[in-house]
PDB file of C-alpha atoms in Angstrom:
ATOM      1  CA  MET S  17      -4.933  -5.332 -15.433  1.00 85.00           C
ATOM      2  CA  PHE S  18      -2.519  -3.557 -14.056  1.00 91.00           C
ATOM      3  CA  VAL S  19      -3.911  -0.264 -13.150  1.00 94.00           C
ATOM      4  CA  LEU S  20      -3.096   2.718 -11.073  1.00 95.00           C
ATOM      5  CA  THR S  21      -5.823   3.103  -7.726  1.00 95.00           C
ATOM      6  CA  VAL S  22      -5.394   6.182  -5.931  1.00 97.00           C
ATOM      7  CA  LEU S  23      -6.345   5.175  -1.706  1.00 96.00           C
ATOM      8  CA  ARG S  24      -5.740   7.298   1.485  1.00 96.00           C
ATOM      9  CA  ASP S  25      -5.572   5.890   4.857  1.00 96.00           C
ATOM     10  CA  THR S  26      -3.859   6.690   8.177  1.00 95.00           C
ATOM     11  CA  LEU S  27      -0.104   5.487   9.132  1.00 95.00           C
ATOM     12  CA  LYS S  28       1.977   4.375  11.156  1.00 92.00           C
ATOM     13  CA  ILE S  29       5.633   5.321  11.729  1.00 92.00           C
ATOM     14  CA  VAL S  30       7.153   3.111  14.016  1.00 90.00           C
ATOM     15  CA  PRO S  31      10.728   4.734  16.018  1.00 89.00           C
ATOM     16  CA  GLU S  32      12.510   2.675  14.547  1.00 91.00           C
ATOM     17  CA  ASP S  33      11.506   3.621  10.928  1.00 91.00           C
ATOM     18  CA  PHE S  34      12.218   7.295  12.015  1.00 90.00           C
ATOM     19  CA  ARG S  35      16.448   7.481  10.749  1.00 94.00           C
ATOM     20  CA  LYS S  36      13.752   7.376   6.937  1.00 94.00           C
ATOM     21  CA  THR S  37      13.489   9.817   4.357  1.00 94.00           C
ATOM     22  CA  ARG S  38       9.727  10.774   5.516  1.00 92.00           C
ATOM     23  CA  GLU S  39       8.436   9.098   2.076  1.00 94.00           C
ATOM     24  CA  GLN S  40      10.635   6.350   2.186  1.00 95.00           C
ATOM     25  CA  ALA S  41       9.156   4.806   5.850  1.00 94.00           C
ATOM     26  CA  LEU S  42       5.614   5.776   4.380  1.00 95.00           C
ATOM     27  CA  LYS S  43       6.004   3.783   0.329  1.00 95.00           C
ATOM     28  CA  ASP S  44       7.543   0.933   3.831  1.00 95.00           C
ATOM     29  CA  ALA S  45       5.027   0.650   6.047  1.00 95.00           C
ATOM     30  CA  ILE S  46       2.334   1.067   2.683  1.00 96.00           C
ATOM     31  CA  ASN S  47       3.891  -2.212   0.921  1.00 95.00           C
ATOM     32  CA  GLU S  48       3.960  -3.161   4.880  1.00 95.00           C
ATOM     33  CA  LYS S  49       0.158  -3.526   5.062  1.00 96.00           C
ATOM     34  CA  TYR S  50      -1.304  -3.085   1.216  1.00 95.00           C
ATOM     35  CA  ALA S  51       1.277  -5.205  -0.572  1.00 93.00           C
ATOM     36  CA  ASN S  52       0.285  -9.467  -1.293  1.00 93.00           C
ATOM     37  CA  ARG S  53      -2.926  -8.354  -0.737  1.00 94.00           C
ATOM     38  CA  VAL S  54      -6.380  -8.647  -1.857  1.00 94.00           C
ATOM     39  CA  LEU S  55      -9.038  -5.484  -1.635  1.00 94.00           C
ATOM     40  CA  HIS S  56     -12.388  -6.123  -2.321  1.00 92.00           C
ATOM     41  CA  ASP S  57     -12.965  -3.683  -5.200  1.00 90.00           C
ATOM     42  CA  VAL S  58     -10.120  -2.734  -5.977  1.00 93.00           C
ATOM     43  CA  GLY S  59      -8.039  -5.868  -7.263  1.00 93.00           C
ATOM     44  CA  LEU S  60      -4.398  -7.167  -5.913  1.00 95.00           C
ATOM     45  CA  CYS S  61      -2.159  -4.776  -4.109  1.00 95.00           C
ATOM     46  CA  ILE S  62       1.070  -5.067  -5.789  1.00 95.00           C
ATOM     47  CA  LEU S  63       3.806  -2.161  -4.754  1.00 94.00           C
ATOM     48  CA  VAL S  64       3.219   1.036  -4.317  1.00 96.00           C
ATOM     49  CA  HIS S  65       3.930   3.162  -7.742  1.00 95.00           C
ATOM     50  CA  ASP S  66       3.886   7.474  -5.344  1.00 95.00           C
ATOM     51  CA  LEU S  67       2.806   9.408  -2.921  1.00 96.00           C
ATOM     52  CA  VAL S  68       0.143  12.227  -4.362  1.00 97.00           C
ATOM     53  CA  GLU S  69       0.160  13.359  -1.169  1.00 96.00           C
ATOM     54  CA  ILE S  70       1.192  13.836   3.113  1.00 95.00           C
ATOM     55  CA  ASP S  71      -0.597  15.531   5.868  1.00 93.00           C
ATOM     56  CA  GLU S  72       1.051  16.447   8.792  1.00 90.00           C
ATOM     57  CA  GLY S  73       1.497  13.488  11.183  1.00 88.00           C
ATOM     58  CA  PHE S  74       0.833  13.105  14.122  1.00 90.00           C
ATOM     59  CA  VAL S  75       1.583  11.765  18.120  1.00 89.00           C
ATOM     60  CA  GLN S  76      -1.070  10.360  19.813  1.00 81.00           C
ATOM     61  CA  HIS S  77      -0.354  10.672  24.004  1.00 82.00           C
ATOM     62  CA  SER S  78       0.698   7.673  25.286  1.00 83.00           C
ATOM     63  CA  GLU S  79       2.116   6.065  22.078  1.00 83.00           C
ATOM     64  CA  GLY S  80       5.919   6.606  20.412  1.00 84.00           C
ATOM     65  CA  TRP S  81       4.973   6.736  17.195  1.00 89.00           C
ATOM     66  CA  ILE S  82       3.367   9.063  14.528  1.00 92.00           C
ATOM     67  CA  TRP S  83       0.481   8.629  12.862  1.00 94.00           C
ATOM     68  CA  ILE S  84      -0.123  10.465   9.165  1.00 95.00           C
ATOM     69  CA  LYS S  85      -3.112  10.654   6.841  1.00 96.00           C
ATOM     70  CA  VAL S  86      -1.480   9.665   3.400  1.00 97.00           C
ATOM     71  CA  LYS S  87      -3.311   9.683  -0.329  1.00 97.00           C
ATOM     72  CA  PHE S  88      -0.697   7.370  -2.930  1.00 97.00           C
ATOM     73  CA  ARG S  89      -1.297   5.951  -5.850  1.00 97.00           C
ATOM     74  CA  MET S  90      -0.868   1.850  -6.267  1.00 96.00           C
ATOM     75  CA  ILE S  91      -0.571  -0.770  -8.857  1.00 96.00           C
ATOM     76  CA  VAL S  92      -3.340  -3.242  -9.039  1.00 96.00           C
ATOM     77  CA  PHE S  93      -4.286  -6.005 -10.911  1.00 94.00           C
ATOM     78  CA  ARG S  94      -7.445  -6.822 -11.526  1.00 91.00           C
ATOM     79  CA  PRO S  95      -7.938  -8.297 -14.659  1.00 86.00           C
ATOM     80  CA  PHE S  96     -11.481  -7.690 -16.675  1.00 84.00           C
ATOM     81  CA  ARG S  97     -14.383  -9.268 -17.607  1.00 85.00           C
ATOM     82  CA  ASP S  98     -14.236 -11.973 -19.336  1.00 88.00           C
ATOM     83  CA  GLU S  99     -10.568 -11.506 -19.845  1.00 86.00           C
ATOM     84  CA  VAL S 100      -8.422 -14.487 -20.451  1.00 87.00           C
ATOM     85  CA  LEU S 101      -5.303 -15.062 -18.839  1.00 85.00           C
ATOM     86  CA  VAL S 102      -3.237 -17.493 -20.526  1.00 90.00           C
ATOM     87  CA  GLY S 103      -0.200 -19.145 -17.689  1.00 89.00           C
ATOM     88  CA  ARG S 104       1.435 -22.414 -17.220  1.00 93.00           C
ATOM     89  CA  VAL S 105       2.089 -24.118 -13.515  1.00 91.00           C
ATOM     90  CA  ARG S 106       4.928 -24.305 -12.537  1.00 92.00           C
ATOM     91  CA  SER S 107       4.079 -27.177  -9.883  1.00 91.00           C
ATOM     92  CA  ALA S 108       1.390 -28.414  -7.433  1.00 91.00           C
ATOM     93  CA  GLY S 109       1.658 -29.478  -4.040  1.00 89.00           C
ATOM     94  CA  ALA S 110      -0.662 -32.065  -2.518  1.00 86.00           C
ATOM     95  CA  GLN S 111      -2.310 -28.656  -0.359  1.00 75.00           C
TER      96      GLN S 111
END
């Protein structure tokens, strides 16, 4: 049901996040981009678990942010085939 999945991405760190540690700024950027999103053939991304590999960042000309390549593990909700999920509906609306 919940699995750890290894993903890679190139993320940008904006100048407002320079006051944070590099690891915390990357975790915030990953969660902002992936949390509560469904990736095809991966599942529903919940939260970043840890950072596996961080490359050195680079700044492109005429930009003020840093681009960093990162490899990370993410907690993903991925039901198995024929798995039955039991739940209760708390509320429902017309939408």
